[in-house]
């Protein structure tokens, strides 16, 4: 057992830190859930790409630098500690790309990955529909085969940054008459295609980061099917595994605010109630536990084990932890707590955590059934 | 970076666990509850299979020359079977005697399971009546006593054989009591992970077998969510305990904080697991006849011993903020 990093990994960390320090925008960018901010964040993706930092764990052929999972974790720590902007292409980079790398053809990898790494094509996820949220298998948007194209009709909702994204990856019913999780296919859809309409949905934090996406006889080539036709559910569940697991929320993403929270606790300890300082310490501990659990999982992955249903544990932990972190900060701020700040922004975003990427109620069911062996309902 | 046990460590754990399950079925725990005391035969056998000498230097007979990383899974397995005998205490005593005048005389006896050694606060020392050697808190350092006068005290968990030490001071060891606290916090945390995993397993099994309203009770979401949350707490506490093992083994600068974090999280996890398990079992889990209470009492008792979660969070706070 060895919890230390190698000298090579430490110099990788130093290299990342130095590059970020020289390149992080001096002023925060406008929110990526606005039209202006979205393009500003695309610009940042291009800057990252120019430095070779936009997709560090991909093969170089696709725009990465072939770094391992541990290096990715190190990069994420440095990234979030540097105050870098959010990753506007995160759905593509951390959800779609791993799926393509595992289930896609070489042609699809060449077509989609370099453009994604360069920030030229920004992706959103088309999963939920108005009648298919937690019960995703109830989806009805369909894609009918006509010649060598799919013709898509239907509607997706809650698409993060769907209003501005270039492409959408989603699940569509391709086998007529099929039900539930059978007969679904995983498709890549360009959102500039004729027949696509998007309508922003205002979120409680005032941003229009969500969208409804309507498909009215939208044609996409059959080549845009990832994996076999009809295998969409299986492939989507693989995405869900990544999503709940490591990639969407690295420990580094929370270590940075946890460090700021401790600093705030130190500053405010005289004025704030002792319980507020205790809450900050407890939140910091949860982040530290997340870091260790992630390292444990990474080491297991290296032995060839797969994450499986245990990725639900990851998601349950970070989503509640994120709320704890931000609430703890407000607990230290006394009368200023309700004034708008990066903490109130982050709290509002964190409130969505137990809902997206599979609600925490579903996650608990998965843990109980697939990890603990309890019978299905 | 490799945050994992080696194949050898896993193999050894498997052997130990199988032996412990055989040596310590629930009936054995029940016997210890009825008449607290160390089973000398079992203590001897635990010595011969190597459980007690893992961290004892291998120049001593019975010493394996290993570290806390080698020992932690064995400590956890002892919790899994609710072993009454003071394995955790033996580890702490052996670590504290290292480099002192008493090392030569006592470590071989402890490793072999020929002598029982224990450590604790004067008001509640586990197995103090059976121990030939007691280590106690003298205020700053560690005090050694081989002829302590003790009085048995009833405990939440009768299998712990608690005593109060009545007699006067023994000789001082050149070891600060804070080192005992760190190591005992770590050892109890490992024990608690074992206890927690066992009670969740018991509850999951019960929820598959017990039928109400025409279906197994495990098919109800309330039961699923109770056990999922308990499992979550335990699975996130375990790597924290293993990291504490590594910190002690490598003499890491933050080892003390790592031990406190292990104990805090394992204590909370054990309480959650024990409560969830009892709730899932319902009234049958509350009976003396069912085995669950043996683990419940151990879980609650050890969650409180050596500083509960609040105590250790306060320690962590002081370490992080210097206040």
XYZ file of C-alpha atoms in Angstrom:
700
model
C 0.000 0.000 0.000
C 1.399 3.373 -0.988
C -0.562 6.584 -0.908
C 2.212 8.760 -2.273
C 2.672 9.879 -5.850
C 5.729 9.247 -8.009
C 8.295 11.949 -8.849
C 6.943 11.877 -12.417
C 3.439 12.535 -11.124
C 4.693 15.362 -8.949
C 6.365 17.011 -11.924
C 3.170 16.548 -13.932
C 1.393 18.376 -11.117
C 3.973 21.156 -11.199
C 3.660 21.466 -14.958
C -0.144 21.697 -14.754
C 0.048 24.224 -11.942
C 2.472 26.438 -13.832
C 0.477 26.360 -17.050
C -2.780 27.107 -15.257
C -1.219 29.958 -13.289
C -0.128 31.582 -16.556
C -3.348 31.000 -18.441
C -6.319 31.172 -16.086
C -8.452 34.196 -17.010
C -7.804 37.137 -14.697
C -11.502 37.843 -14.276
C -14.207 35.194 -13.815
C -16.069 34.468 -17.046
C -19.814 35.107 -17.298
C -21.899 32.023 -16.470
C -21.618 29.304 -19.088
C -25.384 28.936 -18.900
C -25.816 32.229 -20.779
C -25.219 32.805 -24.500
C -22.291 35.173 -23.916
C -20.789 33.065 -21.158
C -21.159 29.881 -23.162
C -18.980 31.280 -25.950
C -16.488 32.700 -23.438
C -16.154 29.232 -21.933
C -15.736 27.758 -25.406
C -12.841 30.167 -25.807
C -11.348 28.820 -22.593
C -11.734 25.234 -23.880
C -9.714 26.328 -26.945
C -7.021 27.767 -24.706
C -6.893 24.528 -22.715
C -6.683 22.562 -25.921
C -3.837 24.693 -27.258
C -1.896 23.827 -24.102
C -2.781 20.142 -24.399
C -4.880 20.210 -21.239
C -8.461 19.842 -22.407
C -8.661 16.029 -22.256
C -5.539 14.852 -20.493
C -6.522 11.192 -20.196
C -7.333 10.617 -23.872
C -4.884 9.146 -26.351
C -2.831 11.831 -28.066
C -4.346 10.836 -31.415
C -7.687 12.215 -30.243
C -6.401 15.387 -28.630
C -5.321 14.130 -25.219
C -1.950 13.516 -23.668
C -2.412 9.875 -22.679
C -2.338 10.539 -18.951
C -3.567 7.859 -16.567
C -6.444 8.147 -14.154
C -4.152 9.187 -11.310
C -2.685 11.974 -13.410
C -6.200 13.073 -14.286
C -7.005 13.282 -10.566
C -3.867 15.354 -10.017
C -4.772 17.629 -12.921
C -8.270 18.113 -11.520
C -6.867 19.101 -8.120
C -4.677 21.729 -9.748
C -7.437 22.824 -12.110
C -9.958 23.606 -9.396
C -7.387 25.066 -7.045
C -6.313 27.524 -9.761
C -9.756 29.120 -9.986
C -10.213 27.981 -13.579
C -13.619 28.324 -15.244
C -16.162 25.514 -15.364
C -15.804 23.015 -18.226
C -18.544 23.903 -20.639
C -17.982 20.661 -22.543
C -18.079 18.433 -19.474
C -21.039 16.395 -20.696
C -19.110 15.594 -23.838
C -15.732 15.078 -22.227
C -16.805 13.067 -19.186
C -19.984 11.307 -20.321
C -20.105 10.935 -24.109
C -16.386 10.563 -24.791
C -15.802 7.601 -22.447
C -18.811 5.937 -24.075
C -17.414 6.506 -27.550
C -13.978 5.318 -26.460
C -15.484 2.102 -25.158
C -18.365 1.426 -27.565
C -17.736 3.612 -30.610
C -16.143 2.752 -33.939
C -12.747 4.140 -34.886
C -14.510 6.388 -37.385
C -16.702 7.800 -34.627
C -13.697 8.361 -32.376
C -11.933 10.250 -35.148
C -15.065 12.203 -36.012
C -16.130 13.260 -32.546
C -13.201 13.296 -30.146
C -10.707 15.741 -31.642
C -13.430 18.303 -32.325
C -14.612 17.879 -28.738
C -11.142 18.281 -27.292
C -10.660 21.425 -29.356
C -13.889 22.996 -28.113
C -15.212 23.132 -31.656
C -18.155 20.899 -30.781
C -19.827 21.235 -27.426
C -22.180 18.513 -26.277
C -25.302 18.172 -24.224
C -27.055 15.042 -23.008
C -30.569 14.124 -24.157
C -31.907 11.649 -21.648
C -34.981 12.845 -19.798
C -38.335 13.531 -21.346
C -41.389 15.145 -19.744
C -42.785 11.673 -18.933
C -39.475 9.918 -18.453
C -37.256 11.191 -15.630
C -36.359 8.678 -12.968
C -38.190 6.169 -15.123
C -35.984 6.764 -18.130
C -37.033 3.480 -19.740
C -40.431 5.056 -20.325
C -38.966 7.326 -23.005
C -40.916 7.675 -26.218
C -38.812 9.879 -28.525
C -38.213 7.710 -31.505
C -35.918 7.383 -34.472
C -37.319 5.605 -37.513
C -35.022 4.109 -40.109
C -35.425 5.587 -43.596
C -32.719 4.470 -45.996
C -29.390 5.184 -44.333
C -30.775 7.763 -41.963
C -32.671 7.935 -38.733
C -35.686 10.269 -38.686
C -36.121 11.528 -35.147
C -39.372 12.715 -33.611
C -39.881 13.582 -30.004
C -38.749 15.774 -27.174
C -36.006 15.831 -24.620
C -36.031 17.987 -21.519
C -33.667 19.148 -18.763
C -30.818 19.263 -21.294
C -28.035 21.097 -19.539
C -26.772 23.832 -21.882
C -29.042 22.370 -24.568
C -29.887 25.935 -25.583
C -26.342 26.587 -26.760
C -24.676 23.227 -27.414
C -23.606 22.082 -30.873
C -24.405 18.397 -30.515
C -26.593 16.167 -28.404
C -26.070 12.535 -27.462
C -29.246 10.776 -26.497
C -31.389 7.699 -26.224
C -34.119 7.133 -28.766
C -36.546 4.346 -29.420
C -35.451 2.796 -32.705
C -37.389 -0.449 -32.660
C -41.038 0.256 -33.390
C -43.356 -1.194 -30.773
C -40.566 -1.810 -28.321
C -41.128 -1.096 -24.676
C -39.137 -0.050 -21.673
C -35.410 -0.502 -22.013
C -35.654 -2.715 -25.104
C -35.253 -1.397 -28.624
C -33.401 1.834 -27.727
C -30.386 3.213 -29.535
C -27.703 5.695 -28.540
C -27.456 8.450 -31.128
C -25.332 11.542 -31.743
C -27.425 14.424 -33.119
C -26.167 17.767 -34.477
C -28.399 20.462 -33.003
C -28.115 22.680 -36.090
C -29.961 19.998 -38.079
C -33.245 20.984 -39.651
C -36.215 20.209 -37.433
C -34.475 20.868 -34.107
C -36.067 23.529 -31.903
C -34.758 24.502 -28.522
C -36.469 26.354 -25.725
C -34.573 27.510 -22.655
C -35.941 26.684 -19.199
C -35.186 29.167 -16.452
C -33.699 27.539 -13.357
C -34.152 28.670 -9.787
C -30.765 30.314 -9.819
C -31.970 32.578 -12.610
C -29.936 30.979 -15.335
C -31.336 29.402 -18.465
C -28.901 26.565 -18.475
C -31.587 24.003 -19.193
C -33.470 23.471 -22.402
C -36.250 21.498 -23.949
C -35.168 20.148 -27.290
C -37.829 19.277 -29.845
C -37.165 16.970 -32.772
C -39.471 17.303 -35.761
C -38.415 14.820 -38.449
C -34.751 15.430 -37.751
C -32.499 13.353 -40.005
C -29.175 11.949 -38.830
C -26.955 9.406 -40.571
C -27.055 5.865 -39.267
C -23.299 6.212 -38.724
C -24.177 8.358 -35.734
C -25.381 5.297 -33.810
C -22.962 4.500 -30.997
C -22.820 0.786 -30.362
C -25.274 -1.637 -31.881
C -28.803 -0.657 -32.771
C -31.062 -1.665 -29.908
C -28.214 -1.650 -27.383
C -28.862 1.906 -26.268
C -29.962 1.069 -22.733
C -26.915 -1.036 -21.990
C -24.629 1.664 -23.322
C -26.507 4.421 -21.504
C -26.130 2.557 -18.231
C -22.395 2.511 -18.857
C -22.588 6.290 -19.158
C -24.536 6.439 -15.940
C -21.758 4.476 -14.272
C -19.147 7.015 -15.304
C -21.460 9.884 -14.441
C -22.117 8.754 -10.957
C -18.588 7.605 -10.552
C -15.355 9.390 -10.850
C -15.359 11.486 -13.920
C -18.088 14.037 -13.520
C -17.048 15.142 -10.040
C -13.412 14.664 -9.212
C -12.259 15.118 -5.608
C -10.284 18.130 -6.787
C -13.507 19.906 -7.627
C -14.488 19.829 -3.964
C -11.036 20.084 -2.365
C -10.705 23.645 -3.597
C -13.893 24.945 -1.916
C -13.145 22.794 1.155
C -9.812 24.579 1.546
C -11.537 27.940 1.143
C -14.128 26.860 3.685
C -11.434 26.043 6.246
C -9.819 29.402 5.641
C -13.190 31.062 6.159
C -13.704 29.088 9.356
C -10.327 30.247 10.604
C -11.192 33.872 9.866
C -14.662 33.693 11.364
C -14.054 31.396 14.347
C -14.178 34.264 16.866
C -17.491 35.632 15.595
C -19.317 32.526 14.426
C -20.999 29.979 16.694
C -18.714 27.105 17.553
C -21.182 24.704 15.908
C -20.671 26.535 12.610
C -16.943 25.898 12.807
C -17.691 22.262 13.652
C -19.926 22.014 10.566
C -17.101 23.358 8.412
C -14.695 20.792 9.832
C -17.255 18.022 9.256
C -17.717 19.133 5.632
C -13.954 19.220 5.121
C -13.771 15.665 6.496
C -16.402 14.499 4.031
C -14.317 15.900 1.181
C -11.204 14.190 2.515
C -13.159 10.923 2.738
C -14.266 11.438 -0.876
C -10.643 11.899 -1.923
C -9.634 8.677 -0.186
C -12.608 6.692 -1.498
C -11.738 7.867 -5.017
C -8.108 6.801 -4.632
C -9.321 3.440 -3.356
C -11.628 3.097 -6.398
C -8.870 4.127 -8.829
C -6.553 1.501 -7.368
C -9.290 -1.106 -7.768
C -9.885 -0.066 -11.375
C -6.204 -0.602 -12.080
C -6.485 -4.238 -11.028
C -9.142 -4.663 -13.695
C -12.185 -4.447 -11.430
C -15.108 -2.438 -12.812
C -16.983 0.154 -10.792
C -20.460 -1.201 -11.389
C -23.326 -0.342 -9.106
C -20.920 0.986 -6.485
C -20.680 4.181 -8.490
C -24.032 4.972 -6.921
C -22.204 5.285 -3.588
C -19.977 7.935 -5.122
C -22.899 9.960 -6.353
C -24.796 9.756 -3.059
C -21.744 10.972 -1.176
C -20.619 13.908 -3.358
C -24.092 15.275 -3.962
C -24.914 15.560 -0.258
C -21.386 16.667 0.557
C -21.594 19.567 -1.903
C -24.666 20.910 -0.110
C -22.955 20.471 3.282
C -19.911 22.436 2.101
C -21.911 25.412 0.960
C -24.298 25.397 3.908
C -21.307 25.320 6.226
C -19.943 28.426 4.536
C -23.222 30.267 5.014
C -23.193 29.137 8.643
C -19.967 31.068 9.137
C -21.115 34.269 7.467
C -23.666 35.427 10.017
C -25.694 38.399 8.783
C -23.912 38.375 5.437
C -24.903 34.788 4.691
C -27.949 35.620 2.591
C -26.094 38.186 0.451
C -25.289 36.909 -3.012
C -21.838 35.352 -3.123
C -19.968 32.514 -4.750
C -21.213 30.401 -1.812
C -24.890 31.181 -2.430
C -24.353 30.525 -6.150
C -22.704 27.217 -5.381
C -25.394 26.292 -2.842
C -28.140 26.835 -5.387
C -26.330 24.673 -7.885
C -25.585 22.052 -5.236
C -29.293 21.726 -4.416
C -29.733 20.096 -7.827
C -27.061 17.479 -7.113
C -29.333 14.957 -5.360
C -31.647 15.163 -8.396
C -29.472 14.949 -11.512
C -27.268 12.071 -12.656
C -29.971 9.781 -11.301
C -31.877 10.946 -8.224
C -30.511 9.887 -4.873
C -33.643 7.849 -4.228
C -32.905 5.772 -7.319
C -29.267 5.524 -6.268
C -30.253 4.164 -2.855
C -32.458 1.577 -4.556
C -29.521 0.554 -6.751
C -27.199 0.221 -3.762
C -29.748 -1.826 -1.854
C -30.646 -4.105 -4.751
C -27.401 -4.522 -6.644
C -24.826 -4.140 -3.916
C -26.629 -5.452 -0.818
C -28.778 -8.000 -2.645
C -32.179 -6.830 -1.473
C -35.100 -7.983 -3.600
C -36.562 -5.646 -6.215
C -39.942 -4.078 -5.411
C -0.034 5.414 -5.766
C -1.601 2.115 -4.855
C -4.270 2.352 -2.252
C -4.919 -1.331 -1.925
C -3.865 -4.362 0.052
C -1.379 -6.753 -1.474
C -2.381 -10.218 -2.522
C -0.440 -11.578 0.438
C -2.303 -9.306 2.862
C -5.612 -10.393 1.346
C -4.696 -14.053 1.585
C -3.699 -13.671 5.229
C -6.950 -11.849 5.912
C -8.901 -14.700 4.339
C -7.171 -17.266 6.533
C -7.652 -15.185 9.674
C -11.282 -14.496 8.934
C -12.101 -18.148 8.341
C -10.368 -19.068 11.599
C -12.094 -16.310 13.529
C -15.509 -17.317 12.200
C -14.792 -20.856 13.373
C -13.253 -19.801 16.705
C -15.893 -17.284 17.549
C -19.428 -18.219 16.549
C -22.222 -16.162 18.173
C -22.456 -18.736 20.987
C -18.903 -17.866 21.993
C -19.784 -14.192 22.211
C -22.882 -15.080 24.220
C -20.753 -17.083 26.671
C -18.425 -14.149 27.113
C -21.440 -11.955 27.848
C -22.655 -14.340 30.542
C -19.311 -14.698 32.258
C -16.891 -12.040 31.149
C -13.405 -13.269 30.734
C -10.845 -14.098 28.174
C -11.060 -17.649 26.887
C -7.457 -18.726 27.441
C -7.625 -21.533 24.912
C -8.906 -19.207 22.229
C -6.345 -16.509 23.118
C -3.607 -19.111 22.782
C -4.914 -20.270 19.418
C -5.199 -16.679 18.151
C -1.562 -16.326 19.135
C -0.505 -19.426 17.240
C -2.283 -18.409 14.032
C -0.361 -15.152 14.118
C -3.161 -12.681 14.791
C -1.472 -11.197 17.863
C 2.095 -10.849 16.585
C 1.553 -9.116 13.246
C 3.189 -5.844 14.276
C 5.655 -7.377 16.731
C 9.215 -7.228 15.479
C 10.247 -10.535 13.939
C 13.340 -10.828 16.093
C 10.883 -11.813 18.824
C 9.434 -15.314 18.641
C 5.910 -15.067 17.259
C 6.625 -11.666 15.751
C 5.659 -11.193 12.112
C 7.511 -7.903 11.641
C 4.564 -6.288 9.905
C 2.947 -2.890 10.050
C -0.506 -1.535 10.730
C -1.315 -2.100 7.060
C -0.698 -5.809 7.642
C -2.726 -5.764 10.856
C -5.787 -3.682 9.996
C -7.790 -6.335 8.162
C -7.258 -8.751 11.065
C -8.475 -6.089 13.492
C -11.500 -5.582 11.289
C -12.174 -9.333 11.124
C -12.184 -9.482 14.933
C -15.006 -6.937 14.867
C -16.833 -8.905 12.191
C -17.097 -11.906 14.543
C -17.592 -9.712 17.637
C -14.544 -11.322 19.207
C -14.556 -10.703 22.964
C -10.791 -11.005 23.426
C -8.728 -7.761 23.430
C -6.947 -8.021 20.086
C -6.975 -4.262 19.509
C -5.589 -3.620 22.983
C -2.839 -6.189 22.386
C -1.775 -4.298 19.253
C -1.664 -0.955 21.111
C 0.291 -2.388 24.051
C 2.797 -4.079 21.751
C 3.333 -0.815 19.879
C 3.873 1.134 23.108
C 6.255 -1.395 24.618
C 8.466 -1.259 21.532
C 11.811 0.295 22.376
C 11.243 0.128 26.142
C 12.714 -2.066 28.883
C 9.592 -4.220 28.845
C 9.747 -5.133 25.160
C 11.950 -8.194 25.559
C 9.913 -9.734 28.359
C 6.389 -9.058 27.156
C 6.202 -8.995 23.367
C 6.855 -12.722 22.872
C 4.216 -13.577 25.485
C 1.670 -11.243 23.918
C 2.404 -12.464 20.396
C 2.031 -16.086 21.461
C -1.260 -15.507 23.231
C 0.243 -16.610 26.527
C -0.345 -13.339 28.283
C -3.234 -10.908 28.108
C -2.270 -7.270 28.050
C -4.684 -4.414 28.002
C -4.829 -0.628 28.029
C -7.461 1.897 28.927
C -8.591 4.797 31.081
C -8.520 3.998 34.810
C -12.287 4.200 35.046
C -12.965 1.557 32.371
C -10.239 -0.805 31.248
C -11.355 -3.672 29.035
C -10.473 -7.128 30.354
C -8.545 -5.591 33.203
C -9.260 -8.596 35.409
C -7.763 -11.097 32.981
C -4.759 -9.021 32.021
C -1.304 -9.710 33.357
C -0.199 -6.293 32.143
C -2.209 -3.087 32.227
C -1.207 0.185 30.590
C -2.908 3.223 32.059
C -3.008 6.975 31.678
C -0.864 8.727 34.243
C -1.826 12.170 33.062
C 0.736 12.638 30.359
C 2.620 9.429 29.919
C 1.763 5.787 30.026
C 1.887 3.901 33.272
C 2.541 0.183 33.499
C 1.015 -2.066 36.095
C 1.303 -5.783 36.622
C -0.438 -6.007 39.966
C -3.254 -3.538 39.641
C -6.134 -3.801 42.041
C -9.272 -3.714 39.965
C -13.010 -3.812 40.468
C -15.339 -5.112 37.807
C -17.776 -2.604 36.387
C -20.983 -3.418 34.519
C -20.811 -2.187 30.943
C -23.123 -1.532 28.021
C -21.308 -4.448 26.410
C -20.745 -7.151 29.027
C -18.260 -8.984 26.811
C -15.704 -6.207 27.285
C -15.056 -7.180 30.907
C -14.631 -3.600 32.082
C -12.895 -2.838 35.347
C -12.011 0.250 37.308
C -8.406 0.416 38.475
C -8.340 1.090 42.199
C -4.695 0.686 43.111
C -1.927 3.237 43.101
C 0.549 4.285 40.450
C 2.765 1.935 38.497
C 6.021 2.627 36.691
C 5.979 5.157 33.882
C 6.833 4.304 30.311
C 8.580 6.893 28.203
C 5.602 6.954 25.892
C 3.067 9.795 25.828
C -0.538 8.763 26.409
C -1.458 10.610 23.203
C 0.280 7.838 21.273
C -1.942 5.291 23.014
C -4.989 7.368 22.087
C -4.020 7.515 18.428
C -3.322 3.815 18.139
C -6.342 2.750 20.150
C -8.543 5.073 18.110
C -7.217 3.428 14.958
C -7.612 -0.132 16.289
C -11.156 0.501 17.537
C -12.068 2.117 14.218
C -10.973 -1.013 12.377
C -12.979 -3.121 14.822
C -16.046 -0.979 14.210
C -15.825 -1.423 10.431
C -15.996 -5.165 11.008
C -18.950 -4.866 13.395
C -20.751 -2.570 10.961
C -20.273 -4.777 7.935
C -21.533 -7.791 9.869
C -24.736 -6.157 11.099
C -25.565 -4.820 7.641
C -25.042 -8.291 6.236
C -27.332 -9.742 8.907
C -29.992 -7.146 8.178
C -29.805 -7.648 4.414
C -30.227 -11.373 4.908
C -33.147 -10.873 7.259
C -34.837 -8.512 4.806
C -34.761 -11.207 2.134
C -36.251 -13.866 4.394
C -38.813 -11.971 6.403
C -42.119 -11.584 4.538
C -44.867 -9.129 5.350
C -47.719 -7.809 3.197
C -47.058 -10.693 0.831
C -43.453 -9.844 0.020
C -39.964 -9.850 1.494
C -39.550 -6.690 3.537
C -36.352 -5.872 1.643
C -38.501 -5.000 -1.359
C -39.847 -1.921 0.439
C -37.987 1.302 -0.268
C -37.854 2.366 3.354
C -35.844 -0.762 4.189
C -33.673 -0.341 1.089
C -32.862 3.251 1.874
C -32.069 2.568 5.549
C -29.553 -0.095 4.624
C -28.170 1.815 1.635
C -27.408 4.822 3.832
C -25.772 2.646 6.470
C -23.695 0.903 3.812
C -22.685 4.280 2.382
C -21.359 5.461 5.753
C -19.374 2.278 6.255
C -17.911 2.120 2.764
C -16.664 5.699 3.015
C -15.287 5.151 6.512
C -13.289 2.060 5.543
C -10.697 3.761 3.266
C -10.246 6.394 5.975
C -9.373 3.601 8.435
C -7.006 1.986 5.947
C -5.328 5.343 5.345
C -4.817 5.668 9.114
C -3.092 2.269 9.031
C -0.772 3.544 6.309
C -0.138 6.808 8.165
C 0.906 4.939 11.309
C 2.981 2.471 9.284
C 4.863 5.265 7.515
C 5.080 7.572 10.548
C 3.287 10.226 8.541
C 3.300 13.735 9.982
C -0.525 13.764 10.004
C -0.931 10.289 11.524
C -2.646 11.581 14.657
C -5.273 13.427 12.636
C -5.669 10.397 10.369
C -6.406 8.201 13.413
C -8.949 10.684 14.724
C -10.648 10.856 11.357
C -10.794 7.075 11.221
C -12.360 6.826 14.669
C -14.847 9.652 14.056
C -16.109 8.202 10.800
C -16.094 4.587 11.939
C -17.982 5.520 15.122
C -20.695 7.323 13.162
C -20.869 4.492 10.644
C -21.173 1.863 13.369
C -23.982 3.692 15.118
C -25.811 4.135 11.811
C -25.288 0.496 10.868
C -26.372 -0.819 14.262
C -29.487 1.328 14.346
C -30.417 0.451 10.765
C -29.870 -3.246 11.418
C -32.029 -3.180 14.529
C -34.773 -1.266 12.753
C -34.792 -3.743 9.874
C -34.999 -6.693 12.244
C -37.799 -5.106 14.208
C -38.823 -6.615 17.497
C -36.994 -9.891 16.957
C -33.737 -7.938 16.811
C -34.509 -6.524 20.208
C -34.636 -9.934 21.898
C -31.895 -11.529 23.905
C -32.473 -14.713 21.976
C -31.496 -13.190 18.615
C -27.772 -12.615 18.124
C -28.028 -9.038 16.892
C -27.835 -7.442 20.340
C -24.323 -8.810 20.825
C -23.062 -6.753 17.893
C -25.221 -3.758 18.751
C -23.781 -3.461 22.218
C -20.249 -3.865 20.898
C -20.905 -1.229 18.244
C -22.267 1.350 20.656
C -19.652 0.627 23.322
C -16.644 0.850 21.036
C -18.112 3.859 19.211
C -17.857 5.625 22.581
C -14.546 4.193 23.704
C -11.258 6.021 23.020
C -13.145 9.161 22.133
C -16.425 9.166 20.279
C -17.019 10.904 16.957
C -17.460 14.337 18.556
C -14.287 13.969 20.592
C -12.266 13.154 17.508
C -13.857 15.843 15.369
C -12.836 18.340 18.047
C -9.287 16.976 17.815
C -9.361 17.318 14.045
C -10.697 20.856 14.342
C -7.841 21.807 16.643
C -5.360 20.237 14.258
C -6.795 21.993 11.205
C -7.451 25.386 12.729
C -5.210 25.488 15.794
C -8.305 26.395 17.794
